[in-house]
Short mmCIF file of C-alpha atoms and ligand atoms in Angstrom, two decimals:
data_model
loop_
_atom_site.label_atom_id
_atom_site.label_comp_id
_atom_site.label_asym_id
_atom_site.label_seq_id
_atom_site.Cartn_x
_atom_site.Cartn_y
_atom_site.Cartn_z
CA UNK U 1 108.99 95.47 83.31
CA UNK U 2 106.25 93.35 84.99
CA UNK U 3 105.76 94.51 88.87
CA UNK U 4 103.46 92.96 91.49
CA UNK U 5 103.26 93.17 95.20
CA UNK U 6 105.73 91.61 97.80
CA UNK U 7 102.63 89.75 99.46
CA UNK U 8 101.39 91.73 102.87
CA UNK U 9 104.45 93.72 102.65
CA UNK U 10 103.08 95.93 100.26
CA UNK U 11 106.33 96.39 98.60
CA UNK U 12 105.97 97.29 94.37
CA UNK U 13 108.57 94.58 93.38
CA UNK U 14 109.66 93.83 89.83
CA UNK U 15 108.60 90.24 89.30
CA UNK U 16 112.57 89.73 88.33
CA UNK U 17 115.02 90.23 90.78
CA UNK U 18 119.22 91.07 90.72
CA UNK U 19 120.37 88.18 93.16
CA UNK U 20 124.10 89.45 93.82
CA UNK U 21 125.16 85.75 95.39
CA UNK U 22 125.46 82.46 93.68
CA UNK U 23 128.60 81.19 91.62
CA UNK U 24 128.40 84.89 89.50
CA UNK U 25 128.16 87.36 92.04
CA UNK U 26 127.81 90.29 89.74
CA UNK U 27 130.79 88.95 87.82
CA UNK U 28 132.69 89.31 91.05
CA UNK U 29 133.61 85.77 91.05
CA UNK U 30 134.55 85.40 87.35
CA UNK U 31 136.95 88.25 87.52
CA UNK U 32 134.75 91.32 86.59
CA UNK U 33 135.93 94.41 88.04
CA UNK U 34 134.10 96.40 90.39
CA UNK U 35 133.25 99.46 87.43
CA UNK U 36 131.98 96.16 85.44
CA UNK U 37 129.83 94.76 88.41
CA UNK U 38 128.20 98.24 89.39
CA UNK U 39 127.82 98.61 85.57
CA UNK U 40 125.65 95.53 85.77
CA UNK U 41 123.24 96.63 88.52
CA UNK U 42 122.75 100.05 86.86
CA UNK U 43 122.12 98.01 83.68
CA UNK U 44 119.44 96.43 85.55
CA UNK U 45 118.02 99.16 87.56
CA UNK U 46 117.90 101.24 84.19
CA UNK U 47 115.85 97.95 82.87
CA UNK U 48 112.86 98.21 85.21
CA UNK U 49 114.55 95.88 87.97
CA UNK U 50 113.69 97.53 91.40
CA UNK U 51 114.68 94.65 94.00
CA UNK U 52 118.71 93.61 94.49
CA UNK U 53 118.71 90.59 96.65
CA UNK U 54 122.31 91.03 98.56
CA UNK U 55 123.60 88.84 101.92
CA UNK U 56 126.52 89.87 104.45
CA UNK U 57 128.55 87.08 103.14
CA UNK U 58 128.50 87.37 99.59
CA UNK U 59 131.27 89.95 99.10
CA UNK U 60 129.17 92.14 97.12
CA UNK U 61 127.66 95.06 99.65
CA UNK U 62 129.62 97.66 98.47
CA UNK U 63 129.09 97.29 95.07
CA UNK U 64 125.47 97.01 95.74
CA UNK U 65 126.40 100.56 98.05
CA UNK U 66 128.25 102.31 95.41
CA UNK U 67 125.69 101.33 92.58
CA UNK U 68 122.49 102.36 94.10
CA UNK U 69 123.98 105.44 95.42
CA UNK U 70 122.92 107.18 91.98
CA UNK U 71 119.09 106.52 92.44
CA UNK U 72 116.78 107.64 95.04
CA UNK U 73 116.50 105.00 97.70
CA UNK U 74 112.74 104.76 97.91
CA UNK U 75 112.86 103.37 94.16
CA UNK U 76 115.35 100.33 95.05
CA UNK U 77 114.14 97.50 97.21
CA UNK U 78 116.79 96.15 98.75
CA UNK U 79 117.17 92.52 100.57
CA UNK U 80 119.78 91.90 102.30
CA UNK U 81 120.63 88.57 104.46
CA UNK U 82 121.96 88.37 107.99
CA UNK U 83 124.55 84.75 108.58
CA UNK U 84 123.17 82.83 111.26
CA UNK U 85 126.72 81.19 111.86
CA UNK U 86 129.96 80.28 111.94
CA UNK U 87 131.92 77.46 112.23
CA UNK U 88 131.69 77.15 116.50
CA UNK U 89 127.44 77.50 116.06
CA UNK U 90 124.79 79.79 115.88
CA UNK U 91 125.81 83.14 116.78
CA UNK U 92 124.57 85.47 119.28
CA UNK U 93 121.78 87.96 118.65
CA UNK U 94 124.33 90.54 119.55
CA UNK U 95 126.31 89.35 116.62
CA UNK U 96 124.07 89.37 114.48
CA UNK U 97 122.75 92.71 115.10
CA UNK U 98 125.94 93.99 115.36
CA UNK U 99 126.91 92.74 111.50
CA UNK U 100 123.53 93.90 110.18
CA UNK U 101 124.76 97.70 111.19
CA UNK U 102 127.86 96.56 109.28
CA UNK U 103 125.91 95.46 106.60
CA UNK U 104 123.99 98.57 106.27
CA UNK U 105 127.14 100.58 106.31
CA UNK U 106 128.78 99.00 103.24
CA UNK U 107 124.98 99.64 101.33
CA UNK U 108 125.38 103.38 101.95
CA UNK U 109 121.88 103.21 103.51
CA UNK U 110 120.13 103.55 107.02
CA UNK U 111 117.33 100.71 106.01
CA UNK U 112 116.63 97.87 104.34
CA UNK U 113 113.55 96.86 102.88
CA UNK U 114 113.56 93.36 103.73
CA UNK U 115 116.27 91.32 106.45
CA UNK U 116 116.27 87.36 105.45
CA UNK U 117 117.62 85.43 107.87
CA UNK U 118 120.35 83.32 105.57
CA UNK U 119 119.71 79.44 105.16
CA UNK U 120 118.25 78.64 108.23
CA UNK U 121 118.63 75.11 108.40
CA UNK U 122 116.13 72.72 110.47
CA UNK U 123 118.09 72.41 113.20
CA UNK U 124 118.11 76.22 113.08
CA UNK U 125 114.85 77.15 113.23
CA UNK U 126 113.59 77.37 116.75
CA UNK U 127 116.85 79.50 117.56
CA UNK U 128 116.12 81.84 114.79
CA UNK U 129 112.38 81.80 115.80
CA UNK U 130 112.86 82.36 119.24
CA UNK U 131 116.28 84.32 119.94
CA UNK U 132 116.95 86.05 116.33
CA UNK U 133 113.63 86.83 115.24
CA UNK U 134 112.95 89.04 118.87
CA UNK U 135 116.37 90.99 118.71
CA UNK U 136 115.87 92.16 114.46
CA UNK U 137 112.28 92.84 115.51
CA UNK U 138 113.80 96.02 117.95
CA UNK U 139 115.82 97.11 115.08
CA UNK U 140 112.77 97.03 113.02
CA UNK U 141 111.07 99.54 115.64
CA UNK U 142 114.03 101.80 114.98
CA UNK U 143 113.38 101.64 111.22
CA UNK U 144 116.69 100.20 110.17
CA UNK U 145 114.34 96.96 108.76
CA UNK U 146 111.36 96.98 106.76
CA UNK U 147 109.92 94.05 106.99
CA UNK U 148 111.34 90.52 108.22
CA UNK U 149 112.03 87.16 106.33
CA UNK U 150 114.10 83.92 105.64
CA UNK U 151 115.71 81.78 103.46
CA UNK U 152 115.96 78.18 103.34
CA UNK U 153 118.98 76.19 103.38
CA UNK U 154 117.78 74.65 100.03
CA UNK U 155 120.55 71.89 100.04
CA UNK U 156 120.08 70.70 103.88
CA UNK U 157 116.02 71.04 103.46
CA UNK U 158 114.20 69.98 100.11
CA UNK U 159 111.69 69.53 101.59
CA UNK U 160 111.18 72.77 102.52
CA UNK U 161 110.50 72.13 106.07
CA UNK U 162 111.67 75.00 107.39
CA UNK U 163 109.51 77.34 105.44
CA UNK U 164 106.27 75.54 106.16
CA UNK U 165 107.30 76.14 110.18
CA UNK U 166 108.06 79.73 109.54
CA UNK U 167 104.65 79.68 107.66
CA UNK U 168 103.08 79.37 110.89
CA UNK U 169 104.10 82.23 112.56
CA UNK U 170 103.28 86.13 111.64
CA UNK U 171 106.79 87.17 111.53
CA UNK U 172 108.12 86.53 108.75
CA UNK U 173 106.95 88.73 106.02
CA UNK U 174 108.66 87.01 103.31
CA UNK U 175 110.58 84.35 102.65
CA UNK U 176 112.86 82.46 99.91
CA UNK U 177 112.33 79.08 98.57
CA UNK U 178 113.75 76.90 96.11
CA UNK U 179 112.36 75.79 92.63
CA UNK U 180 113.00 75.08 89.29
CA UNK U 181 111.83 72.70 86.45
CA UNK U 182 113.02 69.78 88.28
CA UNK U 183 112.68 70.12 91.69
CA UNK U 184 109.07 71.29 92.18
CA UNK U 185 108.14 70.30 95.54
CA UNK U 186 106.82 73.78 96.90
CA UNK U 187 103.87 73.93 94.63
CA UNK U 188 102.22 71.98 96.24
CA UNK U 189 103.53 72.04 100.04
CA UNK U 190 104.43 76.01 100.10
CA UNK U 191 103.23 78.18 97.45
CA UNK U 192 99.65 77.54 98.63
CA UNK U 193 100.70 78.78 101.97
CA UNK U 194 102.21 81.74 101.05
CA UNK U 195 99.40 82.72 98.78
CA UNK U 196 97.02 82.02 101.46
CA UNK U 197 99.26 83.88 104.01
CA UNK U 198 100.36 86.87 102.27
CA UNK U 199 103.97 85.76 102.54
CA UNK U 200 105.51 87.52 100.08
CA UNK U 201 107.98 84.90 98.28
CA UNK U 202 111.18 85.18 96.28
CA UNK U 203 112.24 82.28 94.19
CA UNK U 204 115.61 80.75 94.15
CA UNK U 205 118.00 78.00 91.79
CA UNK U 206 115.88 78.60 88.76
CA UNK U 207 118.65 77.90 86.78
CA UNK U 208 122.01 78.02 89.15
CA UNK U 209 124.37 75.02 87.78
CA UNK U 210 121.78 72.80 86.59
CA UNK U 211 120.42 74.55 83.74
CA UNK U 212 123.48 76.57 82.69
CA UNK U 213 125.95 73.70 83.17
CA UNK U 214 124.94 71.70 80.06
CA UNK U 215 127.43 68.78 81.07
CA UNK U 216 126.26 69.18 84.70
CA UNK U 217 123.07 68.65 83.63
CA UNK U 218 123.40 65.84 81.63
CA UNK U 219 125.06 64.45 84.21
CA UNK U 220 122.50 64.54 86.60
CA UNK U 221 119.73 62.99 83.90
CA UNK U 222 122.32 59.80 83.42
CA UNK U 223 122.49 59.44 87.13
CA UNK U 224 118.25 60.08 87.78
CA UNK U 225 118.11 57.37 84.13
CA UNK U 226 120.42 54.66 86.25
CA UNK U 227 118.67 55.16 89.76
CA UNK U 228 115.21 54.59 87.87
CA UNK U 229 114.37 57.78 88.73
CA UNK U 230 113.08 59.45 85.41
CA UNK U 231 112.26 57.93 82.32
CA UNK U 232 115.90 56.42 80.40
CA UNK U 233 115.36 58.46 77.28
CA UNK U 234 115.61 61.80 78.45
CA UNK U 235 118.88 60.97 79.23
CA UNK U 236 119.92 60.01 75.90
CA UNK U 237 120.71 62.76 72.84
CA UNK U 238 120.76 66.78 73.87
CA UNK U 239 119.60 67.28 77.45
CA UNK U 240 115.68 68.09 77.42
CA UNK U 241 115.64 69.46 74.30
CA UNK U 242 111.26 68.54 74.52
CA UNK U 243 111.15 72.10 76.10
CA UNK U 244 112.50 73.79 73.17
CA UNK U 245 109.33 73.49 70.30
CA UNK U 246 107.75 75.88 67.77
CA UNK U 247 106.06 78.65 69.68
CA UNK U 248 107.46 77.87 72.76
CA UNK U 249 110.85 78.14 75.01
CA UNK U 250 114.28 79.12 72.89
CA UNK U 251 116.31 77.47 75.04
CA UNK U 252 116.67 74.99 78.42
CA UNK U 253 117.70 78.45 80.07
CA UNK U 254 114.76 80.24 78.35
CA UNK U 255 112.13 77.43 79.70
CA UNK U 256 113.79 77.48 82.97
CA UNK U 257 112.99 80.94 83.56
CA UNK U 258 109.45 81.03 81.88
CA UNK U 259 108.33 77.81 83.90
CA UNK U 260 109.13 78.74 87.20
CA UNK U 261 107.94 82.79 86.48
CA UNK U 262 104.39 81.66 86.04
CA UNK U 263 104.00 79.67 89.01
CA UNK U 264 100.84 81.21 90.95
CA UNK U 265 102.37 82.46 94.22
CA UNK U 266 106.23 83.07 93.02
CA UNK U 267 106.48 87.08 93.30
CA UNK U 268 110.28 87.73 92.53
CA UNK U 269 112.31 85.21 90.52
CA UNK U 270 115.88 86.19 91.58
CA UNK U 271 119.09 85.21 89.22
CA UNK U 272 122.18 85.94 88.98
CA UNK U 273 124.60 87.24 86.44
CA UNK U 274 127.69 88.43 85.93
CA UNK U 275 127.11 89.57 82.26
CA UNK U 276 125.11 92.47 80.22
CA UNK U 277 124.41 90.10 77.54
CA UNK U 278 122.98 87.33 80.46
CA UNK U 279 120.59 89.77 82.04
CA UNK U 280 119.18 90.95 78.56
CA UNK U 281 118.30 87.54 77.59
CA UNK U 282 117.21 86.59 80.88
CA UNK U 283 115.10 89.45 81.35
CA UNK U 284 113.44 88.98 78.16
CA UNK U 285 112.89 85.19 79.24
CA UNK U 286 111.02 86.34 82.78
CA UNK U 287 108.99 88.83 80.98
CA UNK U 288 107.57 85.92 78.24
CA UNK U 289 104.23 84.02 78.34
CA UNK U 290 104.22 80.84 79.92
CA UNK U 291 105.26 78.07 78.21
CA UNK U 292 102.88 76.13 76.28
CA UNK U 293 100.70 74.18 78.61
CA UNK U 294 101.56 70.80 76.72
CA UNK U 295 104.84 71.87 77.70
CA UNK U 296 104.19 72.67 81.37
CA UNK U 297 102.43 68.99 81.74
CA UNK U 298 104.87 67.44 80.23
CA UNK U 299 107.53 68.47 82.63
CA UNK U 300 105.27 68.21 86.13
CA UNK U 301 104.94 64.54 84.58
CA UNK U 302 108.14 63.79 84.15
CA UNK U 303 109.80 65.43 86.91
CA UNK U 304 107.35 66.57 89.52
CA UNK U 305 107.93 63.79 91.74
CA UNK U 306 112.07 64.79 92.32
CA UNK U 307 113.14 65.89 95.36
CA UNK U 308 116.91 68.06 96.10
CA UNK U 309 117.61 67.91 92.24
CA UNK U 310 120.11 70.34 91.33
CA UNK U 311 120.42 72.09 95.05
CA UNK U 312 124.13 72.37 95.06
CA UNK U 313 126.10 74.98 97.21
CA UNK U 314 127.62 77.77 95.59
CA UNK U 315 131.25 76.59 94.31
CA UNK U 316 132.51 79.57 95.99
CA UNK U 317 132.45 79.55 99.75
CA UNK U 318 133.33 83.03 101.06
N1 LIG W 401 119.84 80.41 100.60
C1 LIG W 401 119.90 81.57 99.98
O1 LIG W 401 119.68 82.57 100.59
C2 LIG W 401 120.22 81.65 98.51
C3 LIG W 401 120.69 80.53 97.83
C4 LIG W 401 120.86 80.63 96.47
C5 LIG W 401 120.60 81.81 95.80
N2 LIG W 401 120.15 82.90 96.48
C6 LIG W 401 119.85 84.18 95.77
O2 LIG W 401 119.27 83.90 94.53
C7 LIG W 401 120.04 84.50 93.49
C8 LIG W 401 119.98 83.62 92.26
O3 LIG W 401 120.71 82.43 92.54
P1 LIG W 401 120.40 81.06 91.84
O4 LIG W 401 120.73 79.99 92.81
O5 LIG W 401 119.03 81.08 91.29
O6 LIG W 401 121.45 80.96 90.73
P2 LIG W 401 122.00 82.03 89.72
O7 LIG W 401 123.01 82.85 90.43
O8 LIG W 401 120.87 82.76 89.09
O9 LIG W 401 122.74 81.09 88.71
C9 LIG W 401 122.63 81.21 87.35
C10 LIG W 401 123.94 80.78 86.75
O10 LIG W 401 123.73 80.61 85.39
C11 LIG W 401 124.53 81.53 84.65
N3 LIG W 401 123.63 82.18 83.71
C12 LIG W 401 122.68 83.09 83.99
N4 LIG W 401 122.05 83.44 82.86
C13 LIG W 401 122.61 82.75 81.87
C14 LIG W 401 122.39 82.70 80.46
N5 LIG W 401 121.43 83.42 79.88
N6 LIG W 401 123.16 81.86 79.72
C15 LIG W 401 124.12 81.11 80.31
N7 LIG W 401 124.37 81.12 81.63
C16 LIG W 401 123.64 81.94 82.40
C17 LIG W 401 125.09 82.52 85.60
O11 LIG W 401 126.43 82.82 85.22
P3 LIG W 401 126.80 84.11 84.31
O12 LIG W 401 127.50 85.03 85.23
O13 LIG W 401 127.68 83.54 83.26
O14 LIG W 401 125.55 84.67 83.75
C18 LIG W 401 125.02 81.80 86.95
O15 LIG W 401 126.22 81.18 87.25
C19 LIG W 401 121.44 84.64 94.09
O16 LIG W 401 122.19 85.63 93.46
C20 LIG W 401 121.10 85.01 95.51
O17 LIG W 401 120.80 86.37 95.55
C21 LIG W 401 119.94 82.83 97.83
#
């Protein structure tokens, strides 16, 4: 395993990260059983994977609880994400303090290492900034958080407008932005910032539905083909089978790891999986060179001027 530092946090994070969310959720969504799910994380723990990226609303706390129960705690970093709202609004600070200590319950621990706020969306912000933000900095004081971050509302936001406000302001430590090989708008607008700010930065959608769905994905390069978006002969033959050449990626999945993995300023590239066999492969994927830099131009080229490709909410809601 590769590890690196969790920007001015100072957190030793494994450049790959468990996400426990997403349409696998640890298998928990495509009818693994708990023993199978826990058997997962330990896989990856045992691998060299030190941060678990878990949120209140993905089902998957106690798992995440029961699994790192066998390891000292100081060796895990754990994320965990507070929900903002529900279906009347944003919630009260009270609320959300109140399901944080909930939270922390179901992980078996007294701390996190890093609170995102979940998918703040625009609209969002200025709340989160300014009646959120104040509240989870007292329960910092008492130690229960680490450090402080958010995550973007990729879908509602591609441009990433919310993390370039929260880029302003000291409080957030860290924060989690979408990316992937065709939807590459934060090099340029937020990696620079986060670099330059010391906002430690975990990576999201790297492959999610686009690049594991190969239907969905050839979907989406008819559609980008008819609305003149992208040159008509990608979407003709085997989806952007370019990326897979002598010397370089294996696969779309394998590229879709390695491209986004070497982006100066990503420090954890989180995915998901609810198989062994997945996270092998994957894992050997985050920890390969780049891909050839013929490669790499080719697909800033092609695609580097998409925005809110392949974004899509998880198909599972609850
Ligand atoms: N706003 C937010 O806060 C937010 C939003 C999105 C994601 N996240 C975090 O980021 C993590 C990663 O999410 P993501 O959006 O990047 O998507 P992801 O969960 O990593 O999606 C990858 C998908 O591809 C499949 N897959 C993985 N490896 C594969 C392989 N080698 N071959 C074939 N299929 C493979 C997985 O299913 P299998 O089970 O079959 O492997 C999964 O459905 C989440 O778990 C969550 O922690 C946060």
């Amino acid at each position: 395993m590769e590890y690196t530092k969790l920007g001015k946090t100072g957190l030793k994070v494994s450049v790959a990260g468990i996400g426990t969310g997403g349409n696998s959720r640890l298998g928990i969504k495509t009818g693994k059983t708990t023993k199978q799910s826990i058997a997962i994380l330990h896989e990856a723990i045992d691998l060299g994977i030190n941060f678990i990226d878990t949120a209140e609303n993905y089902g998957s706390d106690r798992i995440v609880g029961e699994a790192i129960k066998s390891f000292p705690r100081e060796e895990i970093v754990l994320a965990t994400k507070s929900t903002i709202r529900n279906s009347d609004g944003c919630l009260s600070a009270d609320e959300v303090i109140c399901r944080f200590n909930s939270s922390l319950k179901r992980l078996n621990t007294d701390y996190v290492d890093v609170l995102n706020l979940h998918g703040v969306k625009p609209e969002e912000y200025d709340y989160s900034l300014n009646e959120l933000a104040p509240a989870l900095l007292k329960e910092k004081e008492k130690g229960k958080i680490r450090h402080l971050g958010l995550t973007e509302s990729a879908s509602c936001d591609p441009h990433h407008t919310v993390i370039e406000k929260a880029l302003k302001e000291d409080i957030w430590e860290v924060c989690m932005v979408a990316y992937h090989l065709m939807c590459q708008q934060a090099r340029n607008t937020i990696f620079p910032l986060t670099q330059n700010n010391g906002v430690g930065t975990l990576l999201m959608y790297a492959v999610r539905s686009i690049f594991s769905d190969r239907e969905y994905l050839k979907e989406t390069l008819e559609v980008l083909a008819a609305e003149r978006k992208i040159d008509p002969a990608l979407a003709v033959g085997e989806p952007l089978d370019f990326l897979i050449v002598e010397g370089g990626a294996r696969s779309v999945i394998d590229a879709a790891y390695r491209f986004v993995r070497h982006e100066p300023g990503v420090d954890v590239l989180l995915f998901g999986t609810g198989n062994v066999e997945h996270l092998k492969t994957n894992l050997s994927s985050i920890l390969s060179p780049p891909l050839p830099q013929p490669t790499v131009d080719k697909i800033y080229d092609l695609f580097g001027h998409l925005v809110g490709v392949g974004l899509d909410m998880p198909r599972f809601t609850s």
